[in-house]
CSV table of C-alpha atoms in Angstrom, one decimal:
chain,number,residue,atom,x,y,z
V,1,ARG,CA,0.1,-63.4,3.0
V,2,ALA,CA,3.8,-64.0,3.7
V,3,VAL,CA,4.4,-65.3,0.2
V,4,CYS,CA,2.6,-62.3,-1.3
V,5,ARG,CA,4.8,-59.9,0.6
V,6,ALA,CA,7.9,-61.8,-0.6
V,7,PHE,CA,6.8,-61.7,-4.3
V,8,ARG,CA,5.9,-58.0,-4.1
V,9,ALA,CA,9.3,-57.2,-2.5
V,10,ALA,CA,11.0,-59.2,-5.2
V,11,ALA,CA,9.1,-57.4,-7.9
V,12,HIS,CA,10.2,-54.1,-6.5
V,13,ALA,CA,13.8,-55.3,-6.2
V,14,ARG,CA,13.9,-56.3,-9.9
V,15,ALA,CA,12.6,-52.9,-10.8
V,16,GLY,CA,15.7,-51.5,-9.2
V,17,GLU,CA,14.0,-50.0,-6.1
V,18,GLN,CA,15.6,-50.1,-2.6
V,19,ILE,CA,13.8,-52.6,-0.4
V,20,SER,CA,14.0,-52.7,3.4
V,21,PRO,CA,13.8,-56.2,4.9
V,22,ALA,CA,11.8,-54.7,7.8
V,23,SER,CA,8.5,-55.4,6.2
V,24,LEU,CA,9.5,-59.0,5.4
V,25,VAL,CA,10.5,-59.7,9.0
V,26,ARG,CA,6.8,-59.8,9.9
V,27,SER,CA,6.4,-62.6,7.4
V,28,GLY,CA,8.6,-64.9,9.5
V,29,PRO,CA,12.2,-66.1,9.6
V,30,SER,CA,12.0,-68.4,6.5
V,31,VAL,CA,10.7,-65.7,4.2
V,32,THR,CA,13.1,-63.2,5.6
V,33,ALA,CA,16.1,-65.5,5.1
V,34,TRP,CA,15.0,-66.1,1.5
V,35,ALA,CA,14.7,-62.4,0.8
V,36,TRP,CA,18.1,-61.6,2.2
V,37,ALA,CA,19.7,-64.3,0.0
V,38,GLN,CA,18.3,-62.8,-3.3
V,39,PRO,CA,21.2,-61.2,-5.2
V,40,GLU,CA,18.9,-58.6,-6.8
V,41,PHE,CA,17.9,-57.1,-3.5
V,42,ARG,CA,19.4,-53.7,-2.6
V,43,ILE,CA,19.4,-54.0,1.1
V,44,VAL,CA,18.6,-51.0,3.3
V,45,ALA,CA,19.9,-52.1,6.7
V,46,GLY,CA,18.4,-49.3,8.8
V,47,ARG,CA,17.6,-49.2,12.5
V,48,GLY,CA,14.0,-50.1,11.8
V,49,VAL,CA,15.2,-53.4,10.4
V,50,LEU,CA,17.0,-54.2,13.7
V,51,LEU,CA,14.0,-53.3,15.8
V,52,ALA,CA,11.7,-55.4,13.6
V,53,CYS,CA,14.1,-58.4,13.9
V,54,ALA,CA,14.1,-58.2,17.7
V,55,THR,CA,10.3,-57.7,17.8
V,56,HIS,CA,9.6,-60.8,15.6
V,57,GLY,CA,12.4,-63.0,16.9
V,58,CYS,CA,14.3,-63.2,13.6
V,59,LEU,CA,17.7,-63.8,15.0
V,60,ASP,CA,19.3,-64.9,11.8
V,61,LEU,CA,18.6,-61.6,10.1
V,62,LEU,CA,19.4,-59.7,13.2
V,63,GLU,CA,22.9,-61.2,13.2
V,64,ARG,CA,23.4,-60.5,9.5
V,65,VAL,CA,22.2,-56.9,9.7
V,66,LEU,CA,24.4,-56.1,12.7
V,67,ALA,CA,27.4,-57.6,10.8
V,68,TYR,CA,26.4,-55.6,7.7
V,69,ARG,CA,26.2,-52.4,9.7
V,70,ASN,CA,29.3,-53.2,11.7
V,71,ASP,CA,27.4,-52.0,14.7
V,72,ASN,CA,29.7,-52.2,17.7
V,73,ALA,CA,27.4,-50.7,20.4
V,74,GLN,CA,28.0,-52.6,23.6
V,75,PHE,CA,24.3,-53.0,24.5
V,76,ASP,CA,21.3,-51.8,22.7
V,77,ARG,CA,18.5,-51.4,25.2
V,78,ALA,CA,15.8,-50.9,22.5
V,79,LEU,CA,16.6,-54.3,20.9
V,80,TRP,CA,16.7,-55.8,24.3
V,81,ALA,CA,13.3,-54.4,25.3
V,82,ARG,CA,11.6,-55.4,21.9
V,83,ALA,CA,12.8,-59.0,22.2
V,84,GLY,CA,12.0,-59.2,25.9
V,85,ASP,CA,8.5,-57.8,25.5
V,86,ALA,CA,7.8,-60.3,22.7
V,87,GLY,CA,9.1,-63.2,24.7
V,88,HIS,CA,11.9,-64.2,22.4
V,89,SER,CA,14.3,-65.7,24.9
V,90,HIS,CA,16.7,-66.9,22.1
V,91,VAL,CA,17.2,-63.3,21.0
V,92,LEU,CA,17.8,-62.2,24.6
V,93,LEU,CA,20.4,-64.9,25.1
V,94,TRP,CA,22.2,-64.0,21.9
V,95,LEU,CA,22.2,-60.2,22.7
V,96,LEU,CA,23.6,-61.1,26.2
V,97,GLY,CA,26.3,-63.2,24.7
V,98,ARG,CA,27.1,-60.5,22.1
V,99,ALA,CA,27.5,-57.9,24.9
V,100,ALA,CA,29.9,-60.3,26.5
V,101,ARG,CA,31.9,-60.8,23.3
V,102,LEU,CA,32.1,-57.0,22.7
V,103,THR,CA,33.2,-56.4,26.3
V,104,ASP,CA,35.8,-59.1,26.8
V,105,GLY,CA,36.0,-61.2,23.7
V,106,ASP,CA,35.4,-64.6,25.4
V,107,ALA,CA,31.7,-64.4,26.2
V,108,THR,CA,32.2,-64.4,29.9
V,109,ILE,CA,32.2,-60.8,31.1
V,110,VAL,CA,29.2,-58.5,30.5
V,111,VAL,CA,29.0,-54.8,31.4
V,112,LEU,CA,25.6,-53.2,30.9
V,113,SER,CA,25.0,-49.5,31.6
V,114,GLY,CA,21.7,-47.8,32.5
V,115,ILE,CA,19.8,-50.9,33.4
V,116,GLY,CA,16.5,-50.2,35.3
V,117,ASP,CA,13.6,-52.2,36.7
V,118,ASP,CA,11.9,-52.6,33.3
V,119,ASP,CA,15.1,-54.2,31.8
V,120,ALA,CA,15.6,-56.5,34.8
V,121,ALA,CA,12.8,-58.9,33.9
V,122,HIS,CA,14.4,-59.6,30.5
V,123,LEU,CA,17.9,-59.8,32.0
V,124,ALA,CA,16.7,-62.3,34.6
V,125,ALA,CA,15.1,-64.4,32.0
V,126,ALA,CA,18.3,-64.6,30.0
V,127,LEU,CA,20.4,-65.3,33.1
V,128,MET,CA,18.2,-68.2,34.1
V,129,ALA,CA,19.0,-70.0,30.8
V,130,ASP,CA,22.6,-68.6,30.3
V,131,ALA,CA,25.6,-70.9,30.7
V,132,THR,CA,28.4,-68.5,29.6
V,133,VAL,CA,28.4,-65.3,31.6
V,134,THR,CA,30.6,-65.5,34.7
V,135,SER,CA,30.8,-61.8,35.5
V,136,LEU,CA,28.1,-59.2,35.3
V,137,SER,CA,28.4,-55.5,36.0
V,138,LEU,CA,25.3,-53.3,36.3
V,139,ARG,CA,27.2,-50.6,38.1
V,140,GLY,CA,25.7,-47.1,38.2
V,141,GLY,CA,22.3,-48.2,36.9
V,142,GLN,CA,18.7,-47.5,37.8
V,143,LEU,CA,17.8,-50.7,39.6
V,144,GLY,CA,15.3,-50.4,42.4
V,145,ASP,CA,13.9,-53.0,44.7
V,146,GLU,CA,11.7,-54.6,42.0
V,147,GLY,CA,14.5,-55.0,39.6
V,148,VAL,CA,16.9,-56.5,42.1
V,149,ALA,CA,14.2,-58.9,43.2
V,150,ARG,CA,14.0,-60.2,39.6
V,151,LEU,CA,17.7,-60.6,39.4
V,152,ALA,CA,17.8,-62.4,42.7
V,153,GLU,CA,15.4,-65.0,41.3
V,154,ALA,CA,17.8,-65.7,38.5
V,155,LEU,CA,20.7,-66.0,41.0
V,156,LYS,CA,18.9,-68.8,42.8
V,157,VAL,CA,19.2,-71.0,39.7
V,158,ASN,CA,22.2,-69.6,37.8
V,159,THR,CA,25.2,-71.8,38.2
V,160,THR,CA,27.9,-70.0,36.2
V,161,MET,CA,28.1,-66.4,37.5
V,162,THR,CA,30.9,-65.8,40.0
V,163,THR,CA,31.0,-62.0,40.1
V,164,LEU,CA,28.1,-59.5,40.4
V,165,ASP,CA,28.5,-55.7,40.7
V,166,LEU,CA,25.4,-53.7,41.5
V,167,THR,CA,27.3,-50.7,43.0
V,168,GLY,CA,25.6,-47.3,42.7
V,169,ASN,CA,22.0,-48.3,42.0
V,170,LEU,CA,18.8,-47.3,43.7
V,171,PHE,CA,17.6,-50.3,45.8
V,172,SER,CA,17.1,-50.4,49.6
V,173,ALA,CA,17.0,-53.0,52.4
V,174,VAL,CA,14.0,-54.5,50.7
V,175,GLY,CA,16.0,-55.3,47.5
V,176,THR,CA,18.9,-56.4,49.7
V,177,SER,CA,16.6,-58.9,51.4
V,178,HIS,CA,15.9,-60.6,48.0
V,179,LEU,CA,19.7,-60.8,47.3
V,180,ALA,CA,20.1,-62.4,50.8
V,181,GLU,CA,17.6,-65.0,49.9
V,182,ALA,CA,19.5,-65.7,46.6
V,183,LEU,CA,22.8,-66.0,48.5
V,184,ALA,CA,21.3,-68.6,50.8
V,185,ALA,CA,20.6,-70.7,47.7
V,186,ASN,CA,23.4,-69.8,45.3
V,187,THR,CA,26.5,-72.0,45.2
V,188,THR,CA,28.7,-70.3,42.6
V,189,LEU,CA,28.9,-66.5,43.4
V,190,THR,CA,32.2,-65.6,45.0
V,191,LYS,CA,32.2,-61.8,44.7
V,192,LEU,CA,29.2,-59.5,45.4
V,193,ASP,CA,29.6,-55.7,45.4
V,194,ILE,CA,26.5,-53.7,46.2
V,195,GLY,CA,28.0,-50.6,47.8
V,196,SER,CA,26.5,-47.1,47.3
V,197,ASN,CA,22.9,-48.3,47.7
V,198,LEU,CA,20.4,-47.7,50.5
V,199,ILE,CA,21.2,-50.9,52.4
V,200,GLY,CA,21.2,-49.6,56.0
V,201,ASN,CA,21.3,-51.7,59.2
V,202,VAL,CA,18.2,-53.7,58.2
V,203,GLY,CA,19.8,-54.7,54.9
V,204,ILE,CA,23.1,-55.7,56.3
V,205,GLY,CA,21.2,-57.8,58.8
V,206,HIS,CA,19.6,-59.8,56.0
V,207,LEU,CA,22.9,-60.3,54.3
V,208,ALA,CA,24.6,-61.5,57.6
V,209,GLU,CA,21.9,-64.1,58.1
V,210,ALA,CA,22.3,-65.4,54.6
V,211,LEU,CA,26.1,-65.7,55.1
V,212,ARG,CA,25.6,-68.2,57.9
V,213,SER,CA,24.5,-70.8,55.3
V,214,ASN,CA,26.4,-69.6,52.2
V,215,THR,CA,29.7,-71.4,51.7
V,216,THR,CA,31.1,-69.8,48.5
V,217,LEU,CA,31.0,-66.0,48.8
V,218,ALA,CA,34.5,-64.7,49.4
V,219,PHE,CA,34.0,-60.9,48.9
V,220,LEU,CA,31.2,-58.7,50.0
V,221,GLY,CA,31.2,-54.9,49.2
V,222,VAL,CA,28.8,-52.7,51.1
V,223,GLY,CA,30.7,-49.5,51.3
V,224,TYR,CA,28.8,-46.1,51.5
V,225,SER,CA,25.5,-47.8,52.2
V,226,GLY,CA,24.2,-46.1,55.4
V,227,ILE,CA,25.3,-48.9,57.8
V,228,GLY,CA,25.7,-47.8,61.4
V,229,ALA,CA,26.0,-49.6,64.7
V,230,VAL,CA,24.7,-53.1,64.4
V,231,GLY,CA,24.2,-56.0,66.9
V,232,ALA,CA,26.7,-58.5,68.0
V,233,GLN,CA,24.9,-61.3,66.2
V,234,VAL,CA,25.2,-59.5,62.8
V,235,LEU,CA,28.9,-58.8,63.4
V,236,ASP,CA,29.5,-62.4,64.3
V,237,ALA,CA,27.7,-63.6,61.1
V,238,LEU,CA,29.8,-61.3,59.0
V,239,SER,CA,33.0,-62.6,60.4
V,240,VAL,CA,32.4,-66.3,60.0
V,241,GLY,CA,31.7,-68.5,57.0
V,242,SER,CA,33.4,-68.2,53.6
V,243,LEU,CA,34.1,-64.5,53.6
V,244,ASP,CA,37.7,-63.4,53.4
V,245,ALA,CA,37.1,-59.8,52.4
V,246,LEU,CA,34.5,-57.3,53.7
V,247,ASP,CA,34.3,-53.7,52.5
V,248,LEU,CA,32.5,-51.4,54.9
V,249,GLN,CA,34.2,-48.2,54.0
V,250,LEU,CA,32.4,-44.8,54.2
V,251,ASN,CA,29.6,-46.1,56.4
V,252,HIS,CA,28.2,-44.5,59.6
V,253,LEU,CA,29.9,-47.1,61.8
V,254,THR,CA,33.3,-45.6,60.9
V,255,LEU,CA,32.4,-42.5,62.9
V,256,ASP,CA,33.6,-42.0,66.4
V,257,SER,CA,30.1,-42.5,67.7
V,258,ASP,CA,30.2,-46.1,66.5
V,259,ARG,CA,33.7,-46.9,67.7
V,260,ALA,CA,32.4,-49.6,70.0
V,261,THR,CA,30.9,-51.4,67.0
V,262,LEU,CA,34.2,-51.1,65.1
V,263,ASP,CA,36.0,-52.6,68.0
V,264,LEU,CA,33.6,-55.5,68.2
V,265,LEU,CA,33.9,-56.1,64.5
V,266,ARG,CA,37.7,-56.1,64.5
V,267,GLN,CA,37.6,-58.5,67.4
V,268,ALA,CA,35.3,-60.9,65.7
V,269,TRP,CA,37.2,-60.7,62.4
V,270,GLY,CA,40.5,-61.4,64.2
V,271,ASP,CA,43.9,-61.1,62.6
V,272,ARG,CA,42.8,-62.0,59.1
V,273,PRO,CA,43.4,-59.5,56.3
V,274,GLY,CA,40.6,-58.3,54.1
V,275,LEU,CA,38.6,-56.0,56.5
V,276,TYR,CA,38.2,-52.6,54.9
V,277,LEU,CA,36.7,-49.9,57.2
């Protein structure tokens, strides 16, 4: 069937008709690569071609079509979703690396906007196998507890990422507890910013417990996260270990009613710089 499609397409091409490779993508990578190489083809590199490539895992053609279109979009969620739903991890990894190259040029820093729980599973799968991305920003996205839980699973095994920014998403203390579990296992993350989420006292308690065993995290950002007066054990855990910067700005504990908590925290932190209240 694949060969028949190829010959039909070639016949149309010789007749001077425009042929879209989208139909050939379904025939498999080898037939698609052959079709693209034929000089008589008048290629129509439309969006349907890109989606078909992602759906059928034809990475070679996807690269060529994107180069042909000079498509510089940072991150195409439709391609990501098609490749992820079809289980094409090699395409996910390539798209992740492409986003990094477009963002920073050295395939280390990735900034993805609008990521939600549905995208998180695909992103986590890519991060588990990725060995290039060192900094990931999902700032201002739609990640809830389910999405953060999936990312946390990737953090447990990822050994290259040093910076993660989840500021301004939608997760709560439940999602924070999954991140805390990941921190207890992760040995490379040095900066974690999860401010402007619904963390609360329960969430900061989970993080504090994880920091007792984590030896690499240097910065923790939990500003504007509904954190109020917390117990002495939590304050003690936040002030020991590897942390040398803690951002607690715009939380309830900065109010006069929580002045006692602030005093305890300052006392536990000592004279070190890096405490932001």
